[in-house]
Amino acid sequence: MNAESHGIPKISIATPRGIRGKGNNLKNLFRKVLDMDAKAAIVVEANLRSISPVWIRNLGEPLFKDFAFVSPLYVRHKYDGTITNNIAYPLSRCLYGRRVRQPIGGDCGLSSQMAGIFLKSPLWDEDVSQFGIDIWMSTLAVNEGLPVCQAFLGKPKISTTKPKDPALDMGPMFRHMVVTLFNLMNAFTNKWTTTKWSKPTAIFGVGISDVEAPPALKVSKDRLYMKFREGFNTHWDVYRTLFSSENLQKIREIASLDLDHFEMPVPVWARILFDCAIGYRRKILDRSRLLEVLIPLHYGMTLSFVNKTEGMSHHQAEEFLEDLCLVFEQSKPYLIYRWDQ
């Protein structure tokens, strides 16, 4: 609140004492947007070091051109944001048919109309009130029929904390995001089961060539491999209740590979996520146990992505990821067929 605002009024919004969670605080913002009848609201994460005036312009200006929700688009290191690359982007794109590259980016713009939809939604729950809020906002935005776009922000997203080695332990964000994504699959079944293929989402701002290089990021391949192997050995009996027989055989074959030749074929990874979503829906496992089972497989997919792309440029890795997403879309009939079996 001590920052210079050049005469623009400042308002502090906070959750009551004892109430925590990113989603809870954003819910306060939605209320304030409606109270003020604001034309535009821009959300940026508090620990950013790379924010510039371009960010504010590109996140905000589309809201004055009849867009209701603006998702961020920034350059990240190819191994930064593995939850986005492995799960959030390919799965949400496959389900809802919109190519929103950073559905859990954390920064966004929204209109008063969108804030009202968020505030009135019956789909709010404890995971949304925490770190599930980002995938929740993105998913509601693309399913409510209002115009959505992406804002290219130029600079890489750099925070006060260093980019995390993707082999480090998963924090609560993974669990909140996956649970929210799976819950929304149940809520929007009628929409995603009738959606075929994806379409581009408009991009506001400069071209993708006008970028800065993201900061370096070290990946511990040995640790990724070890965590995948430990999960395989620990959870094999659970795999047998959760995954289709075809997937079980593929996972067994993958587990026999050494580190340097490790590869998880994308169709197998897509079906793993589909089977987990189905298992979550049917309550085959305790939901917290299901997430414990998924995390080592996520490490395996991350290692596979690293092995495939470590010699690639950023642009080449992005093209590889786009091909990965297309495989998810091609595999979607498997999910639809098994969803209500």
CSV table of C-alpha atoms in Angstrom, one decimal:
chain,number,residue,atom,x,y,z
A,1,MET,CA,0.0,0.0,0.0
A,2,ASN,CA,3.0,2.3,0.2
A,3,ALA,CA,3.7,2.2,-3.5
A,4,GLU,CA,3.3,5.5,-5.5
A,5,SER,CA,-0.1,5.5,-7.3
A,6,HIS,CA,0.1,9.0,-8.8
A,7,GLY,CA,-3.2,10.0,-7.3
A,8,ILE,CA,-5.1,6.8,-8.2
A,9,PRO,CA,-7.1,5.6,-5.1
A,10,LYS,CA,-5.8,2.4,-3.5
A,11,ILE,CA,-8.0,-0.2,-1.8
A,12,SER,CA,-6.8,-3.1,0.4
A,13,ILE,CA,-8.8,-6.3,0.2
A,14,ALA,CA,-8.0,-9.1,2.6
A,15,THR,CA,-9.6,-12.3,3.9
A,16,PRO,CA,-10.7,-12.2,7.6
A,17,ARG,CA,-8.3,-13.5,10.2
A,18,GLY,CA,-8.1,-17.3,10.1
A,19,ILE,CA,-9.4,-17.5,6.5
A,20,ARG,CA,-6.6,-18.4,4.1
A,21,GLY,CA,-6.4,-19.3,0.4
A,22,LYS,CA,-5.8,-17.6,-2.9
A,23,GLY,CA,-9.3,-18.4,-4.1
A,24,ASN,CA,-10.9,-16.9,-1.0
A,25,ASN,CA,-9.0,-13.6,-1.6
A,26,LEU,CA,-10.0,-13.6,-5.3
A,27,LYS,CA,-13.6,-14.1,-4.3
A,28,ASN,CA,-13.3,-10.9,-2.3
A,29,LEU,CA,-12.0,-9.2,-5.5
A,30,PHE,CA,-15.0,-10.5,-7.5
A,31,ARG,CA,-17.3,-8.8,-4.9
A,32,LYS,CA,-15.4,-5.6,-5.1
A,33,VAL,CA,-15.5,-5.6,-8.9
A,34,LEU,CA,-19.3,-5.8,-8.7
A,35,ASP,CA,-19.6,-3.3,-6.0
A,36,MET,CA,-17.7,-0.8,-8.0
A,37,ASP,CA,-19.2,-1.8,-11.3
A,38,ALA,CA,-15.7,-1.9,-12.7
A,39,LYS,CA,-15.2,-2.2,-16.4
A,40,ALA,CA,-12.0,-4.2,-16.0
A,41,ALA,CA,-10.0,-6.0,-13.2
A,42,ILE,CA,-6.4,-7.1,-13.6
A,43,VAL,CA,-4.9,-9.8,-11.4
A,44,VAL,CA,-1.1,-10.2,-11.1
A,45,GLU,CA,0.7,-12.4,-8.6
A,46,ALA,CA,2.4,-10.6,-5.7
A,47,ASN,CA,5.9,-12.1,-6.1
A,48,LEU,CA,6.5,-11.0,-9.7
A,49,ARG,CA,9.8,-9.3,-10.7
A,50,SER,CA,9.2,-9.2,-14.4
A,51,ILE,CA,6.0,-7.2,-14.5
A,52,SER,CA,6.0,-4.2,-16.8
A,53,PRO,CA,3.4,-1.6,-18.1
A,54,VAL,CA,2.9,-3.9,-21.1
A,55,TRP,CA,1.5,-6.6,-18.8
A,56,ILE,CA,-1.2,-4.2,-17.5
A,57,ARG,CA,-2.0,-2.9,-21.0
A,58,ASN,CA,-2.3,-6.3,-22.6
A,59,LEU,CA,-4.2,-7.9,-19.7
A,60,GLY,CA,-6.6,-4.9,-19.5
A,61,GLU,CA,-7.2,-3.5,-23.0
A,62,PRO,CA,-9.1,-6.5,-24.3
A,63,LEU,CA,-11.7,-6.0,-21.6
A,64,PHE,CA,-12.5,-2.7,-23.2
A,65,LYS,CA,-13.0,-4.5,-26.5
A,66,ASP,CA,-15.8,-6.8,-25.3
A,67,PHE,CA,-13.6,-9.7,-24.1
A,68,ALA,CA,-14.7,-11.0,-20.7
A,69,PHE,CA,-11.7,-13.0,-19.6
A,70,VAL,CA,-8.0,-12.6,-20.5
A,71,SER,CA,-5.5,-15.4,-19.9
A,72,PRO,CA,-1.8,-14.7,-19.8
A,73,LEU,CA,0.6,-15.9,-22.4
A,74,TYR,CA,4.3,-15.6,-21.6
A,75,VAL,CA,7.5,-17.4,-22.4
A,76,ARG,CA,8.6,-19.9,-19.8
A,77,HIS,CA,11.6,-22.2,-19.7
A,78,LYS,CA,10.6,-25.5,-21.4
A,79,TYR,CA,10.9,-27.3,-18.1
A,80,ASP,CA,9.1,-24.6,-16.0
A,81,GLY,CA,5.5,-25.3,-15.4
A,82,THR,CA,5.4,-29.1,-15.8
A,83,ILE,CA,1.9,-29.3,-14.2
A,84,THR,CA,0.7,-27.0,-17.0
A,85,ASN,CA,2.5,-28.8,-19.7
A,86,ASN,CA,1.7,-32.4,-18.6
A,87,ILE,CA,-1.8,-31.9,-17.3
A,88,ALA,CA,-3.6,-28.6,-17.2
A,89,TYR,CA,-3.0,-27.4,-20.8
A,90,PRO,CA,-3.4,-30.7,-22.8
A,91,LEU,CA,-6.3,-31.9,-20.7
A,92,SER,CA,-8.4,-28.7,-20.6
A,93,ARG,CA,-7.7,-28.1,-24.3
A,94,CYS,CA,-8.8,-31.7,-25.1
A,95,LEU,CA,-11.9,-31.4,-23.0
A,96,TYR,CA,-13.3,-28.0,-23.8
A,97,GLY,CA,-11.9,-27.3,-27.3
A,98,ARG,CA,-10.1,-24.1,-26.5
A,99,ARG,CA,-6.3,-23.6,-26.8
A,100,VAL,CA,-5.6,-21.5,-23.7
A,101,ARG,CA,-1.8,-22.1,-23.2
A,102,GLN,CA,-1.6,-21.0,-19.5
A,103,PRO,CA,-4.8,-22.1,-17.9
A,104,ILE,CA,-3.2,-21.9,-14.4
A,105,GLY,CA,-1.0,-18.9,-15.1
A,106,GLY,CA,-2.1,-17.0,-12.0
A,107,ASP,CA,-2.3,-13.6,-13.8
A,108,CYS,CA,-5.5,-12.6,-15.7
A,109,GLY,CA,-8.0,-9.9,-16.6
A,110,LEU,CA,-11.7,-10.1,-16.1
A,111,SER,CA,-14.8,-8.1,-16.7
A,112,SER,CA,-17.5,-7.2,-14.3
A,113,GLN,CA,-19.8,-9.7,-16.0
A,114,MET,CA,-17.2,-12.5,-15.6
A,115,ALA,CA,-16.7,-11.6,-12.0
A,116,GLY,CA,-20.5,-12.0,-11.5
A,117,ILE,CA,-20.5,-15.4,-13.1
A,118,PHE,CA,-17.6,-16.5,-10.8
A,119,LEU,CA,-19.3,-15.1,-7.7
A,120,LYS,CA,-22.6,-16.9,-8.4
A,121,SER,CA,-21.2,-20.2,-9.5
A,122,PRO,CA,-22.5,-23.2,-7.5
A,123,LEU,CA,-19.2,-25.0,-8.3
A,124,TRP,CA,-17.2,-23.3,-5.5
A,125,ASP,CA,-15.5,-25.7,-3.0
A,126,GLU,CA,-12.6,-25.9,-0.6
A,127,ASP,CA,-10.0,-26.7,-3.3
A,128,VAL,CA,-11.2,-23.8,-5.4
A,129,SER,CA,-10.8,-21.5,-2.4
A,130,GLN,CA,-7.1,-22.5,-2.4
A,131,PHE,CA,-4.9,-23.1,-5.4
A,132,GLY,CA,-7.6,-24.6,-7.5
A,133,ILE,CA,-8.9,-21.1,-8.3
A,134,ASP,CA,-6.8,-20.6,-11.5
A,135,ILE,CA,-8.0,-23.7,-13.4
A,136,TRP,CA,-11.5,-23.0,-12.1
A,137,MET,CA,-11.6,-19.5,-13.5
A,138,SER,CA,-10.1,-20.6,-16.9
A,139,THR,CA,-12.6,-23.5,-17.2
A,140,LEU,CA,-15.6,-21.5,-16.3
A,141,ALA,CA,-14.5,-18.7,-18.6
A,142,VAL,CA,-14.3,-21.0,-21.7
A,143,ASN,CA,-17.6,-22.8,-20.8
A,144,GLU,CA,-19.8,-19.8,-20.1
A,145,GLY,CA,-20.0,-18.5,-23.7
A,146,LEU,CA,-18.4,-15.1,-23.1
A,147,PRO,CA,-15.5,-14.0,-25.3
A,148,VAL,CA,-12.1,-15.2,-24.0
A,149,CYS,CA,-8.6,-14.2,-25.3
A,150,GLN,CA,-4.9,-14.5,-24.4
A,151,ALA,CA,-2.6,-11.6,-23.6
A,152,PHE,CA,1.0,-11.9,-24.8
A,153,LEU,CA,3.1,-10.4,-22.0
A,154,GLY,CA,6.5,-10.3,-23.7
A,155,LYS,CA,8.8,-10.8,-20.8
A,156,PRO,CA,9.2,-14.3,-19.2
A,157,LYS,CA,7.4,-14.7,-15.9
A,158,ILE,CA,10.0,-14.2,-13.2
A,159,SER,CA,9.1,-14.2,-9.5
A,160,THR,CA,11.1,-13.5,-6.4
A,161,THR,CA,11.6,-17.3,-6.0
A,162,LYS,CA,13.7,-19.3,-8.4
A,163,PRO,CA,12.1,-21.6,-10.9
A,164,LYS,CA,11.7,-25.0,-9.2
A,165,ASP,CA,13.4,-28.1,-10.4
A,166,PRO,CA,10.5,-30.2,-11.6
A,167,ALA,CA,11.9,-33.2,-9.6
A,168,LEU,CA,11.2,-31.5,-6.3
A,169,ASP,CA,8.2,-32.6,-4.2
A,170,MET,CA,4.8,-31.5,-5.3
A,171,GLY,CA,3.2,-28.9,-3.2
A,172,PRO,CA,-0.5,-28.5,-2.4
A,173,MET,CA,-1.1,-26.7,-5.7
A,174,PHE,CA,-0.9,-30.0,-7.6
A,175,ARG,CA,-3.6,-31.6,-5.5
A,176,HIS,CA,-5.9,-28.5,-5.6
A,177,MET,CA,-5.5,-28.1,-9.3
A,178,VAL,CA,-6.1,-31.8,-10.2
A,179,VAL,CA,-9.0,-32.2,-7.9
A,180,THR,CA,-10.6,-29.0,-9.3
A,181,LEU,CA,-10.0,-30.1,-12.8
A,182,PHE,CA,-11.6,-33.6,-12.2
A,183,ASN,CA,-14.6,-32.0,-10.3
A,184,LEU,CA,-15.2,-29.7,-13.3
A,185,MET,CA,-15.1,-32.6,-15.7
A,186,ASN,CA,-18.2,-33.9,-13.8
A,187,ALA,CA,-19.9,-30.6,-13.8
A,188,PHE,CA,-19.4,-30.0,-17.5
A,189,THR,CA,-19.8,-33.5,-18.8
A,190,ASN,CA,-22.5,-32.5,-21.3
A,191,LYS,CA,-20.2,-29.9,-22.8
A,192,TRP,CA,-16.9,-31.8,-23.2
A,193,THR,CA,-18.4,-35.0,-24.4
A,194,THR,CA,-19.9,-33.2,-27.3
A,195,THR,CA,-16.8,-31.1,-28.1
A,196,LYS,CA,-14.6,-32.4,-30.9
A,197,TRP,CA,-11.2,-31.0,-31.6
A,198,SER,CA,-9.9,-27.6,-30.4
A,199,LYS,CA,-9.7,-24.2,-31.9
A,200,PRO,CA,-7.2,-21.3,-31.4
A,201,THR,CA,-7.9,-18.6,-28.8
A,202,ALA,CA,-7.2,-15.0,-29.9
A,203,ILE,CA,-3.9,-13.5,-28.8
A,204,PHE,CA,-3.7,-9.8,-27.9
A,205,GLY,CA,-0.3,-8.1,-28.0
A,206,VAL,CA,3.0,-8.4,-29.8
A,207,GLY,CA,4.2,-11.5,-31.7
A,208,ILE,CA,5.8,-14.5,-30.2
A,209,SER,CA,9.1,-13.5,-31.8
A,210,ASP,CA,9.5,-10.4,-29.6
A,211,VAL,CA,10.6,-12.2,-26.4
A,212,GLU,CA,13.3,-12.4,-23.8
A,213,ALA,CA,14.9,-15.7,-22.9
A,214,PRO,CA,13.6,-17.2,-19.7
A,215,PRO,CA,16.0,-17.9,-16.8
A,216,ALA,CA,17.9,-21.1,-16.7
A,217,LEU,CA,16.4,-24.1,-14.9
A,218,LYS,CA,18.2,-27.2,-13.7
A,219,VAL,CA,16.4,-30.6,-13.9
A,220,SER,CA,17.4,-33.6,-11.8
A,221,LYS,CA,16.7,-36.4,-14.2
A,222,ASP,CA,18.0,-39.0,-11.7
A,223,ARG,CA,15.5,-37.8,-9.1
A,224,LEU,CA,12.6,-37.9,-11.6
A,225,TYR,CA,13.5,-41.4,-12.5
A,226,MET,CA,13.9,-42.5,-8.9
A,227,LYS,CA,10.5,-41.1,-7.9
A,228,PHE,CA,8.8,-42.8,-10.9
A,229,ARG,CA,10.4,-46.1,-10.0
A,230,GLU,CA,9.5,-45.8,-6.3
A,231,GLY,CA,5.9,-45.0,-7.2
A,232,PHE,CA,5.8,-48.0,-9.6
A,233,ASN,CA,7.0,-50.4,-6.9
A,234,THR,CA,4.8,-48.9,-4.2
A,235,HIS,CA,1.5,-48.5,-6.1
A,236,TRP,CA,1.5,-51.5,-8.6
A,237,ASP,CA,-1.4,-53.2,-6.8
A,238,VAL,CA,-3.3,-49.9,-6.9
A,239,TYR,CA,-2.6,-49.6,-10.6
A,240,ARG,CA,-4.4,-52.9,-11.2
A,241,THR,CA,-7.6,-51.4,-9.8
A,242,LEU,CA,-7.3,-48.0,-11.5
A,243,PHE,CA,-5.9,-48.6,-15.0
A,244,SER,CA,-7.2,-50.5,-18.0
A,245,SER,CA,-5.4,-53.7,-18.8
A,246,GLU,CA,-3.8,-52.2,-21.9
A,247,ASN,CA,-2.4,-49.3,-19.8
A,248,LEU,CA,-1.1,-51.7,-17.1
A,249,GLN,CA,0.9,-53.5,-19.7
A,250,LYS,CA,2.3,-50.3,-21.1
A,251,ILE,CA,3.2,-49.0,-17.7
A,252,ARG,CA,5.1,-52.2,-16.9
A,253,GLU,CA,7.0,-51.9,-20.1
A,254,ILE,CA,7.9,-48.2,-19.4
A,255,ALA,CA,9.1,-49.2,-15.9
A,256,SER,CA,11.7,-51.6,-17.5
A,257,LEU,CA,13.5,-48.8,-19.3
A,258,ASP,CA,16.7,-47.2,-18.0
A,259,LEU,CA,17.0,-43.5,-17.4
A,260,ASP,CA,18.6,-42.5,-20.6
A,261,HIS,CA,16.1,-44.4,-22.8
A,262,PHE,CA,13.1,-43.6,-20.6
A,263,GLU,CA,10.0,-42.7,-22.6
A,264,MET,CA,6.3,-42.5,-21.7
A,265,PRO,CA,4.4,-42.5,-25.0
A,266,VAL,CA,1.9,-39.6,-25.1
A,267,PRO,CA,-1.1,-41.9,-25.8
A,268,VAL,CA,-0.3,-43.9,-22.7
A,269,TRP,CA,0.0,-40.7,-20.6
A,270,ALA,CA,-3.3,-39.4,-22.0
A,271,ARG,CA,-5.0,-42.6,-21.0
A,272,ILE,CA,-3.4,-42.6,-17.6
A,273,LEU,CA,-5.0,-39.2,-16.9
A,274,PHE,CA,-8.3,-40.3,-18.4
A,275,ASP,CA,-8.3,-43.4,-16.2
A,276,CYS,CA,-7.5,-41.3,-13.1
A,277,ALA,CA,-10.4,-38.9,-14.0
A,278,ILE,CA,-12.7,-41.9,-14.4
A,279,GLY,CA,-11.4,-43.5,-11.1
A,280,TYR,CA,-12.0,-40.2,-9.3
A,281,ARG,CA,-15.6,-40.0,-10.7
A,282,ARG,CA,-16.3,-43.6,-9.7
A,283,LYS,CA,-14.6,-43.3,-6.3
A,284,ILE,CA,-12.5,-46.4,-7.0
A,285,LEU,CA,-9.9,-45.1,-4.6
A,286,ASP,CA,-9.9,-42.6,-1.8
A,287,ARG,CA,-9.3,-39.4,-3.6
A,288,SER,CA,-6.1,-38.4,-1.7
A,289,ARG,CA,-4.7,-41.9,-2.5
A,290,LEU,CA,-5.5,-41.5,-6.2
A,291,LEU,CA,-3.4,-38.3,-6.2
A,292,GLU,CA,-0.6,-40.1,-4.5
A,293,VAL,CA,-0.7,-42.7,-7.3
A,294,LEU,CA,-0.7,-40.0,-10.0
A,295,ILE,CA,2.2,-37.9,-8.8
A,296,PRO,CA,5.0,-40.5,-9.5
A,297,LEU,CA,3.5,-41.0,-13.0
A,298,HIS,CA,3.6,-37.3,-13.5
A,299,TYR,CA,7.3,-37.4,-12.6
A,300,GLY,CA,7.7,-40.1,-15.2
A,301,MET,CA,6.0,-38.0,-17.9
A,302,THR,CA,8.2,-35.1,-17.0
A,303,LEU,CA,11.3,-37.2,-17.4
A,304,SER,CA,10.0,-38.4,-20.8
A,305,PHE,CA,9.4,-34.8,-21.9
A,306,VAL,CA,13.0,-33.8,-20.8
A,307,ASN,CA,14.5,-36.8,-22.7
A,308,LYS,CA,12.6,-35.9,-25.8
A,309,THR,CA,13.2,-32.2,-25.8
A,310,GLU,CA,16.5,-31.5,-24.1
A,311,GLY,CA,18.2,-30.8,-27.4
A,312,MET,CA,15.4,-28.6,-28.6
A,313,SER,CA,15.0,-24.8,-28.6
A,314,HIS,CA,12.1,-23.2,-26.9
A,315,HIS,CA,10.1,-23.0,-30.1
A,316,GLN,CA,10.8,-26.6,-31.0
A,317,ALA,CA,9.7,-27.7,-27.5
A,318,GLU,CA,6.5,-25.7,-27.9
A,319,GLU,CA,5.8,-27.4,-31.2
A,320,PHE,CA,6.5,-30.8,-29.5
A,321,LEU,CA,3.9,-29.8,-26.8
A,322,GLU,CA,1.4,-28.8,-29.5
A,323,ASP,CA,1.8,-32.3,-31.0
A,324,LEU,CA,1.3,-33.8,-27.6
A,325,CYS,CA,-2.0,-31.9,-27.1
A,326,LEU,CA,-3.2,-33.2,-30.5
A,327,VAL,CA,-2.6,-36.8,-29.3
A,328,PHE,CA,-4.8,-36.0,-26.3
A,329,GLU,CA,-7.5,-34.9,-28.7
A,330,GLN,CA,-7.1,-37.9,-30.8
A,331,SER,CA,-7.4,-40.1,-27.7
A,332,LYS,CA,-10.5,-38.5,-26.4
A,333,PRO,CA,-12.9,-41.2,-27.7
A,334,TYR,CA,-11.3,-43.5,-25.1
A,335,LEU,CA,-12.4,-41.2,-22.3
A,336,ILE,CA,-15.9,-40.6,-23.7
A,337,TYR,CA,-16.4,-44.4,-24.1
A,338,ARG,CA,-15.3,-45.3,-20.6
A,339,TRP,CA,-16.8,-42.3,-18.8
A,340,ASP,CA,-20.3,-43.7,-18.2
A,341,GLN,CA,-19.5,-47.4,-18.4
